[in-house]
Each structure stands twice: as structure tokens, then as C-alpha cells.
Amino acid sequence: MILLAIETSCDETSAAVVDGDRVLSNAVASQIQLHAEYGGVVPELAAREHLRNLMPVVQTALRHAGVAAGQLDALAATQGPGLPLALLVGFKAAQALAFVLQKPFVGVNHHEAHLYSPWIAGSPPAADFAAFEPNVSLIVSGGHTLLVHVESELRHRVLGSTLDDAAGECFDKTGKLMGLPYPAGPEIDRLASSGNPLAYDFPRPLLHEPNDDFSFSGLKTSVRYFIRDHPEVLAGSQTISDLCASVQAAIIDVLVAKTLRATRRLGLRCVTASGGVICNRALRQELTRACAGRSYTLRLADKSLCTDNAAMIGVLALRKLAHHHPLPALDEEIKTNWALG
Ligand code: KG4
Ligand code: ZN
């Protein structure tokens, strides 16, 4: 079965063609440059950019897959959560295509798709559900930090989430305090690689609380006061690197410790992770080290599938069709605050 998926929930316009387990193409047009000027995603601009990019991106995905629109067996799009105007662009376009082609349409929860992106691997990429095992899945992006128990394929339960800022937001906001360009996450990752993570001591919020929730706004505030009291730190390249490494270590310690603790508590032996922050090299290393120490299986989403992409939307949509999940009506609306589970 060949399916075209579209993702426009935030600032990436993406289209992918998936055939069974195989991802035939995954075209992504990122808007990072556009929003960098404003220091964050501007919803109205994002929607306009999706309108401009959608058809070229869809055409690219079809061309790379060697598939004509008439050969599609099904359509899918992100239905939520996300920015309303941005979601509407991809969701309504996919519904219209399904209507014209008289094919089934699947509306996908963006976070649910993140849960399965770590199972897509290889070159060319394919979903490896034969290897699936129950797991604890960590989703960390600019807007969300979620810990989820994936009990079986398509069955999951949210264990915890962030009470305030998401981990990516914490990278971006503390980076802004240091004068780094948006999004600061990749820049902190780069600078931290030559810094000392023990140079400055920052709080590890909720680390020892008996829950699976996260909170990062207190860490951001303590970085703000630290910079106010020690402005000289921003003047030296080594001290900036040390600051980046120390902030990054605080975020990573909490993410890794709480993920591993939930896995142990639930008696599971598998951890998966996805979302833009999972591109972070030190976080990938720490998760790898921690899981290896307990002989847990770790599946990290490929970096190209950590950030928003339509491949993960298409893979989940085909899984839902295969499992005969109820499909939304063709005139159903977007769900901007669609909570996982
Ligand atoms: O999942 P994503 O592409 O977008 C949404 O939030 O929807 O995640 C973007 C976030 C940003 O906060 C960005 O700073 C962060 O992921 N990020 C990173 C790295 N690459 C992206 N954070 C830390 N280290 C990185 N290498
Ligand atoms: Zn995402």
C-alpha cells in the first residue's frame, strides 16, 4: 500500500511517500532561517511559508519516490497538536487529495508519530516493527517534553510531561541569554563539546521527585541570575563553552535519570527517544551509556527523523490502516491541542 503523508504542524513543511514498511521519500523544507530573525516561530509567517512550500515539497516527495499521484492508495496528515494556521495547510490539502482520489485519509497525532520514529532505520529507511518491544519513549522538542509508556504497537500511556518550559525551549532561552542565535540548541551542543560540564553548578529540577514530570523554567532563571552576577563569563570563549556544557549537563542529567528510572520501575528493558533535542550529541551519548550499563535496548531516532518530518506520520498512518483503526471523516477538523492518549 502506497501512502502520501504531509506534516505542517510547526515550522517544517514535509511530505513523504511510504510503501508498506519502506520510506520511499521524505522531503523537508525547514523555515528556521525565516523565524531566526524574530527569535522564535511566528505562527502567521509559518502558515504563509507552508502555503508557499507545500506543493513543491509534495512534488519533490512524489518525484523522489517515483510515484504518480494516481498510484497513491491512501493519504495522511498531521491533525494536531500544533499551530492552528500551520496545521490547516497540510491537513486540508491532504483531505482534498483524498477526496479527489477517492482514497482513505488518516489524521495523525504528531506526538504519537514521534513514538514510532525510532523504529525507522537503515538506508534506504524502513520501519522495523518486527523488532518492536514495549518501551519508555522520551520525546523532547522545542515545544514538548514527554515521557510515554508504549505498551504495545499503537497502545501508549503518558507517564509525565513538562510543567512549564520544554527542554528545547530551555536550550533556546538560555542560549538567548548568552547572546546565541535562535535556535540555540545546536549552537550550545557545538560550544559545549569543548567545555567543562562541571565548571558551573546549576539545579537539576524535579530530579528526585517521585514522578515522571519535568520542569525547566527554574533552570533558565538560575542561568539568568548567574549571567547577571557573572557577565565576564560571556566575554571569554572558554568560559562560554564551559557555561554551555554546564547548562547542557543539567538538562541531560534530568532527562536521562527520569527516563531510566521510569523504565526500571515499569520493569521494561527498552528505551526510545525522538524530537529535535535528541539531535544533541551529549544527550545521545549519555542515553547510550546509561542504557548500556543496564543492558537496556536503546533506539534513538535517526537525526534526520528527530526533527519534524512526514516519514514518521506516514509510517504510523500505514500502521493504523493495517490495524483497521477507525479513520476520521473526510470533513473532520484539526485538533490544535490534541493530547497524546
Ligand atoms: O522537534 P523540533 O525540530 O521542533 C519542534 O519543537 O517542533 O525541535 C526543535 C528544538 C529546538 O528547541 C532546538 O534548539 C532543539 O530542538 N535542538 C537541539 C539540537 N538540535 C535541535 N537542542 C540541543 N542540541 C541540539 N543538537
Ligand atoms: Zn515534533
mmCIF file of N, CA, C and O in Angstrom, residues 1 154 317-327:
data_model
loop_
_atom_site.group_PDB
_atom_site.id
_atom_site.type_symbol
_atom_site.label_atom_id
_atom_site.label_comp_id
_atom_site.label_asym_id
_atom_site.label_seq_id
_atom_site.Cartn_x
_atom_site.Cartn_y
_atom_site.Cartn_z
ATOM 1 N N MET A 1 0.843 -1.209 0.000
ATOM 2 C CA MET A 1 0.000 0.000 0.000
ATOM 3 C C MET A 1 0.876 1.256 0.000
ATOM 4 O O MET A 1 1.776 1.371 0.822
ATOM 5 N N LEU A 154 0.765 0.884 18.912
ATOM 6 C CA LEU A 154 -0.442 1.713 18.906
ATOM 7 C C LEU A 154 -1.149 1.794 20.261
ATOM 8 O O LEU A 154 -2.276 2.252 20.342
ATOM 9 N N ALA A 317 0.572 6.190 10.024
ATOM 10 C CA ALA A 317 -0.716 6.121 9.311
ATOM 11 C C ALA A 317 -0.902 4.741 8.677
ATOM 12 O O ALA A 317 -1.990 4.142 8.773
ATOM 13 N N LEU A 318 0.144 4.208 8.073
ATOM 14 C CA LEU A 318 0.022 2.875 7.444
ATOM 15 C C LEU A 318 -0.202 1.800 8.504
ATOM 16 O O LEU A 318 -0.913 0.823 8.288
ATOM 17 N N ARG A 319 0.431 1.983 9.675
ATOM 18 C CA ARG A 319 0.240 1.045 10.785
ATOM 19 C C ARG A 319 -1.219 1.051 11.226
ATOM 20 O O ARG A 319 -1.809 0.032 11.525
ATOM 21 N N LYS A 320 -1.795 2.242 11.268
ATOM 22 C CA LYS A 320 -3.200 2.371 11.686
ATOM 23 C C LYS A 320 -4.119 1.713 10.660
ATOM 24 O O LYS A 320 -5.093 1.045 11.012
ATOM 25 N N LEU A 321 -3.809 1.905 9.388
ATOM 26 C CA LEU A 321 -4.623 1.262 8.344
ATOM 27 C C LEU A 321 -4.502 -0.258 8.455
ATOM 28 O O LEU A 321 -5.501 -0.982 8.366
ATOM 29 N N ALA A 322 -3.273 -0.735 8.695
ATOM 30 C CA ALA A 322 -3.056 -2.183 8.798
ATOM 31 C C ALA A 322 -3.806 -2.766 9.993
ATOM 32 O O ALA A 322 -4.289 -3.893 9.948
ATOM 33 N N HIS A 323 -3.915 -1.984 11.078
ATOM 34 C CA HIS A 323 -4.603 -2.457 12.292
ATOM 35 C C HIS A 323 -6.090 -2.092 12.273
ATOM 36 O O HIS A 323 -6.763 -2.216 13.288
ATOM 37 N N HIS A 324 -6.579 -1.614 11.130
ATOM 38 C CA HIS A 324 -8.006 -1.253 10.958
ATOM 39 C C HIS A 324 -8.497 -0.271 12.019
ATOM 40 O O HIS A 324 -9.587 -0.417 12.559
ATOM 41 N N HIS A 325 -7.660 0.708 12.339
ATOM 42 C CA HIS A 325 -8.085 1.748 13.280
ATOM 43 C C HIS A 325 -9.198 2.574 12.659
ATOM 44 O O HIS A 325 -9.180 2.824 11.456
ATOM 45 N N PRO A 326 -10.156 3.062 13.463
ATOM 46 C CA PRO A 326 -11.196 3.925 12.896
ATOM 47 C C PRO A 326 -10.572 5.187 12.290
ATOM 48 O O PRO A 326 -9.663 5.780 12.890
ATOM 49 N N LEU A 327 -11.026 5.586 11.115
ATOM 50 C CA LEU A 327 -10.452 6.754 10.435
ATOM 51 C C LEU A 327 -11.363 7.959 10.616
ATOM 52 O O LEU A 327 -12.576 7.813 10.756
#
